[in-house]
Every structure is written in structure tokens, then in C-alpha cells.
Short mmCIF file of N, CA, C and O in Angstrom, two decimals:
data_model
loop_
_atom_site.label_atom_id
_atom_site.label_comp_id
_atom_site.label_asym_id
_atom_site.label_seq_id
_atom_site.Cartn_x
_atom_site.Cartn_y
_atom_site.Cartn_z
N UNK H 121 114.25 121.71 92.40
CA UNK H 121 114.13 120.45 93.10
C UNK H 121 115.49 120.06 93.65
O UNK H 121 116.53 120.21 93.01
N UNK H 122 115.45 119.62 94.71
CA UNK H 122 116.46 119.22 95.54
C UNK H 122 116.95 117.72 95.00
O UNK H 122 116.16 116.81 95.26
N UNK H 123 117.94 117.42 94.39
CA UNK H 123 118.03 115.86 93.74
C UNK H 123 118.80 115.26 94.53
O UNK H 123 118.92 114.04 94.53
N UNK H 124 119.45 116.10 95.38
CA UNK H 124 120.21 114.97 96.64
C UNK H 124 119.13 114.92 97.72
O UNK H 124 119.13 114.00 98.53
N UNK H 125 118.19 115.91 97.75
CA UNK H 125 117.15 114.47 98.80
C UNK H 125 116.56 113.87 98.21
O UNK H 125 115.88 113.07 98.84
N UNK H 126 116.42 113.85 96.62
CA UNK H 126 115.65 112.77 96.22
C UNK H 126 116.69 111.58 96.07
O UNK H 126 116.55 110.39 96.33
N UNK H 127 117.55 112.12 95.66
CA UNK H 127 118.55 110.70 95.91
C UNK H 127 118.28 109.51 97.36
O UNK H 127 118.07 108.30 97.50
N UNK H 128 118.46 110.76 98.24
CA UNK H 128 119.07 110.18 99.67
C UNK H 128 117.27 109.41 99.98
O UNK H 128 117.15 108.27 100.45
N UNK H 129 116.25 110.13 99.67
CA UNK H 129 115.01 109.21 99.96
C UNK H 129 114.67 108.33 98.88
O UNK H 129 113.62 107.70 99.02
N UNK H 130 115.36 108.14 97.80
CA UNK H 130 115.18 106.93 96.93
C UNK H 130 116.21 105.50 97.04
O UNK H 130 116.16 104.40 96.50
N UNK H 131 117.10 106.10 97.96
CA UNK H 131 117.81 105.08 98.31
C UNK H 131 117.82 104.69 99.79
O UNK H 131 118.04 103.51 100.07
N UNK H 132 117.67 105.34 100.49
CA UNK H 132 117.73 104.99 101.94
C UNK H 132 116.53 105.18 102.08
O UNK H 132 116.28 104.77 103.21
N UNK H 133 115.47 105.61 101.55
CA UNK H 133 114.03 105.54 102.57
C UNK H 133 112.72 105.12 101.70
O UNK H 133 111.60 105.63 101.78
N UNK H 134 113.21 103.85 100.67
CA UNK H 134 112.19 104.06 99.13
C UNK H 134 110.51 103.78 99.65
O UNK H 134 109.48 103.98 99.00
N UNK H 135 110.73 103.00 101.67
CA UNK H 135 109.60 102.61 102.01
C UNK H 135 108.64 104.08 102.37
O UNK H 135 107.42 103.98 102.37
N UNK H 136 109.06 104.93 102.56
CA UNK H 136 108.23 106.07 102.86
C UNK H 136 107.69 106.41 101.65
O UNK H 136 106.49 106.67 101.66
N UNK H 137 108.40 106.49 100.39
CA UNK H 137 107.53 107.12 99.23
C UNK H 137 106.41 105.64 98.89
O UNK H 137 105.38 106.01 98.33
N UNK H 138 106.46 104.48 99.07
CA UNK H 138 105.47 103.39 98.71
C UNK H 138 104.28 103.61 99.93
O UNK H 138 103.10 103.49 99.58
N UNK H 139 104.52 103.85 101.05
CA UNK H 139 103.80 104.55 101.83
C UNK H 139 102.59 105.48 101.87
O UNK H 139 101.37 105.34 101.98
N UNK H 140 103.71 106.79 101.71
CA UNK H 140 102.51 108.20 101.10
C UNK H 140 102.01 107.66 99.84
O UNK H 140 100.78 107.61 99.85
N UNK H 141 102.48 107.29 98.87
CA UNK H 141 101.92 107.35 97.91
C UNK H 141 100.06 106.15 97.75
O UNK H 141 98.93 106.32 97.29
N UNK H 142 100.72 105.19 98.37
CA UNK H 142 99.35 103.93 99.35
C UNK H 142 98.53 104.94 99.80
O UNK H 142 97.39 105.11 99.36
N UNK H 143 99.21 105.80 100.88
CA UNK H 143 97.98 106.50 101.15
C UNK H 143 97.10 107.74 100.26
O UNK H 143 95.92 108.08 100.16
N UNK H 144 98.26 108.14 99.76
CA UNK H 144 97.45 109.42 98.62
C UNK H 144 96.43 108.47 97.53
O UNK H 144 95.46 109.06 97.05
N UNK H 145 96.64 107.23 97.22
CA UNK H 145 95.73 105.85 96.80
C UNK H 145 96.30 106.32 94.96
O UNK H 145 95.58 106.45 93.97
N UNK H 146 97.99 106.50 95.06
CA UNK H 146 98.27 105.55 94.21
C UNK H 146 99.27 104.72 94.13
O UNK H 146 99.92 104.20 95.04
N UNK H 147 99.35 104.62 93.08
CA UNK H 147 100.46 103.50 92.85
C UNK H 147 102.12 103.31 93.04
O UNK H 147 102.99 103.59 92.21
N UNK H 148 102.29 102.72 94.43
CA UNK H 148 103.72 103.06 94.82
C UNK H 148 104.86 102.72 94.25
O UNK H 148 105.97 103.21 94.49
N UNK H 149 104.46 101.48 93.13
CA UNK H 149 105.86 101.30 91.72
C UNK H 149 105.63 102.48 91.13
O UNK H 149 106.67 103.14 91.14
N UNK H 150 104.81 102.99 90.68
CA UNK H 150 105.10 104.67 89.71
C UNK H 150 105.33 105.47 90.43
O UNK H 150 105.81 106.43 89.83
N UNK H 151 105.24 105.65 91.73
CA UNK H 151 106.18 106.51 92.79
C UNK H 151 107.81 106.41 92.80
O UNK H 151 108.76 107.19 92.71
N UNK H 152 107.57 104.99 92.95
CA UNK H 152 109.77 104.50 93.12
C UNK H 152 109.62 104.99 91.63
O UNK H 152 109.94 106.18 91.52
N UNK H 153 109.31 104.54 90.73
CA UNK H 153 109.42 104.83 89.50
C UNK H 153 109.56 106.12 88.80
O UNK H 153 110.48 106.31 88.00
N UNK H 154 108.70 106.99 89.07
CA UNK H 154 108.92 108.76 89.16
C UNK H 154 110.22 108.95 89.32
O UNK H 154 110.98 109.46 88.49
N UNK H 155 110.53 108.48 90.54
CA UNK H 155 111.64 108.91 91.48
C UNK H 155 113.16 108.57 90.33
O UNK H 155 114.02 109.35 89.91
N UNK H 156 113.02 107.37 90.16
CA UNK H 156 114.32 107.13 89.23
C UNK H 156 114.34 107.88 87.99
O UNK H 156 115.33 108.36 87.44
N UNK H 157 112.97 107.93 87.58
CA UNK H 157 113.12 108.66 86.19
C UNK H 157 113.78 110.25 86.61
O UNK H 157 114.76 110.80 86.11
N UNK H 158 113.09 110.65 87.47
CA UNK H 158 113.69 112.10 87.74
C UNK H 158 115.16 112.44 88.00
O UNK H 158 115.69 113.53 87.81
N UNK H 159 115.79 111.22 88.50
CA UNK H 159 117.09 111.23 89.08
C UNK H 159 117.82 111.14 87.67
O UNK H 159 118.87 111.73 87.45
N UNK H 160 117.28 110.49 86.89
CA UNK H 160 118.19 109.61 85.67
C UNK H 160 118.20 110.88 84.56
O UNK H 160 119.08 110.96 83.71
N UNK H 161 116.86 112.07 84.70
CA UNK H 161 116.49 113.13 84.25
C UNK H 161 117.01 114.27 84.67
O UNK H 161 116.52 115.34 84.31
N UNK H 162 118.37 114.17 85.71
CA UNK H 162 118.32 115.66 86.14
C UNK H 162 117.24 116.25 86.57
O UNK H 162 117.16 117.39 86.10
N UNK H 163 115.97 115.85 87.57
CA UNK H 163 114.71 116.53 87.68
C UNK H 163 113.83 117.14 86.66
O UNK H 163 112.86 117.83 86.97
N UNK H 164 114.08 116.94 85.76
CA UNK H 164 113.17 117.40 84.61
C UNK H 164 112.09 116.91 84.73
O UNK H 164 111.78 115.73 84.58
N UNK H 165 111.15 118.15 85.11
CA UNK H 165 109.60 117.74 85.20
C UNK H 165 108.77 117.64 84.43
O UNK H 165 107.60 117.31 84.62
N UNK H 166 109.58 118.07 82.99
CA UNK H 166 108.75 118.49 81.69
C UNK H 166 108.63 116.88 81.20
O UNK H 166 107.91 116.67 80.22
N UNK H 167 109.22 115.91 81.74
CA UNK H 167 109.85 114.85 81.09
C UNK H 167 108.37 114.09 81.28
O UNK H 167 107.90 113.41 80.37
N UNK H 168 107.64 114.28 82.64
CA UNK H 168 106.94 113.78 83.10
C UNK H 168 105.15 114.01 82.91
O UNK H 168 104.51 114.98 83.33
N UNK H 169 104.53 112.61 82.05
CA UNK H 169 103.35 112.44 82.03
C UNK H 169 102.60 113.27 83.25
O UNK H 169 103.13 113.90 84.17
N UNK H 170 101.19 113.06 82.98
CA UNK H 170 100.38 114.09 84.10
C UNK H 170 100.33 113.42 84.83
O UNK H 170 100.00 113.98 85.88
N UNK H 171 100.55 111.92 85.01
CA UNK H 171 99.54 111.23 85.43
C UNK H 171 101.10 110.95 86.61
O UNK H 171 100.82 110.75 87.79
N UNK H 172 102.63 110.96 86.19
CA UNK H 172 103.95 111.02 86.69
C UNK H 172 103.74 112.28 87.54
O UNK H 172 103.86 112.23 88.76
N UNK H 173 103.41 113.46 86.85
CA UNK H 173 103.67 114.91 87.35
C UNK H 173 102.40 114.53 89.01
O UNK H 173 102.89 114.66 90.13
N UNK H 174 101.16 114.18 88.87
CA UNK H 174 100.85 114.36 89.98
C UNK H 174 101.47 113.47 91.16
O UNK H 174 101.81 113.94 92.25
N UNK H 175 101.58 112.22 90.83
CA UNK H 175 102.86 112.11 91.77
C UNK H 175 103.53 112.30 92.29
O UNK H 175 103.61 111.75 93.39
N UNK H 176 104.50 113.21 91.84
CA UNK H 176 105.46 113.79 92.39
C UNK H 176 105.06 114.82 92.95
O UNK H 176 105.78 115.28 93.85
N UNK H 177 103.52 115.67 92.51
CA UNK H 177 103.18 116.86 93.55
C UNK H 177 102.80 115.99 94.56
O UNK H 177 103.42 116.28 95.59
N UNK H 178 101.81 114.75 94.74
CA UNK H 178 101.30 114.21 95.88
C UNK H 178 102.21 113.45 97.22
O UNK H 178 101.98 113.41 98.43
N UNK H 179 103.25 112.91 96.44
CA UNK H 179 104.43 111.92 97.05
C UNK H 179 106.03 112.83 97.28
O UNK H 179 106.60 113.21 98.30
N UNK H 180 106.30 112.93 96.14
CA UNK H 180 107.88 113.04 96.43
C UNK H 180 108.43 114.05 96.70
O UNK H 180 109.40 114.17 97.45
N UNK H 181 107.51 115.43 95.74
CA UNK H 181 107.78 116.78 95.99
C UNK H 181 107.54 116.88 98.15
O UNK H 181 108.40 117.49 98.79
N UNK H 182 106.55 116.33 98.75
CA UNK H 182 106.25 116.60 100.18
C UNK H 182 107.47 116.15 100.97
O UNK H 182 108.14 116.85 101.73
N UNK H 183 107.70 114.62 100.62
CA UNK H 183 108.50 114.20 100.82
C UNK H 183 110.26 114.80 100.91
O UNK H 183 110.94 114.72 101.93
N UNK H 184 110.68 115.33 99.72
CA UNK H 184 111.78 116.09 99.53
C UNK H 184 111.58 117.63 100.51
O UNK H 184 112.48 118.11 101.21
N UNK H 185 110.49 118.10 100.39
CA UNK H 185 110.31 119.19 101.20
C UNK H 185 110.65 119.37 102.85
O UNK H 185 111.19 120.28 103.48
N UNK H 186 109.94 117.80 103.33
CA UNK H 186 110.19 117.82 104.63
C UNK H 186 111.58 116.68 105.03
O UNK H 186 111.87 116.16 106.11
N UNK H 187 112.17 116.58 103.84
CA UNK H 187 113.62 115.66 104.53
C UNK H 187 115.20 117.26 104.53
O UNK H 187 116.30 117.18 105.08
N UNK H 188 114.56 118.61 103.62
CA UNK H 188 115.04 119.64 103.35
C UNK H 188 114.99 120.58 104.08
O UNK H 188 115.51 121.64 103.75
#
């Protein structure tokens, strides 16, 4: 995982992950929320509930992919 684009889209762009995540129909505080935990985690995905982990496949992982 790339943690400087998750940095750079958790701080400069937190409205795009509340966004996708609205539209993937969930919840865009446990999106920003993912996001910090992962940062604060070194990306550790193991760290992350299922319910965290799909999140980040639906929202942040796409997200980081196409700012990379």
C-alpha cells in the first residue's frame, strides 16, 4: 500500500473518500476513519475488522490506485 497517497488523499482530498464511499452505500466516517487508522498503523491491514477491510477494498484501496 502506498501510505503517501493515502496520506496526501486523507488530507487534501478527505471529500472524495466520503464520496465513493456514499456511493459504494457506506459509511463515510468509517471511511475517513479506516483511513487514519491505517496511517496511524503503518497500513496494516491485519489490524482491520471485515467490516474496516471492505472498505478499504471498496473506497480507499481504488482511490490510492488511481491518485498512483
Amino acid at each position: 500500500m502506498n501510505l503517501r497517497q493515502l496520506n496526501l488523499l486523507h488530507d487534501d482530498d478527505p471529500a472524495a473518500i466520503r464520496a465513493l464511499a456514499g456511493e459504494c452505500g457506506l459509511d463515510p466516517v468509517l471511511a475517513i476513519g479506516v483511513a487514519k487508522l491505517l496511517l496511524a498503523n503503518d497500513g496494516n491491514l491485519a489490524s482491520l475488522s471485515p467490516q474496516q477491510r471492505q472498505c478499504f477494498e471498496q473506497v480507499l484501496r481504488p482511490l490510492i490506485e488511481n491518485r498512483g
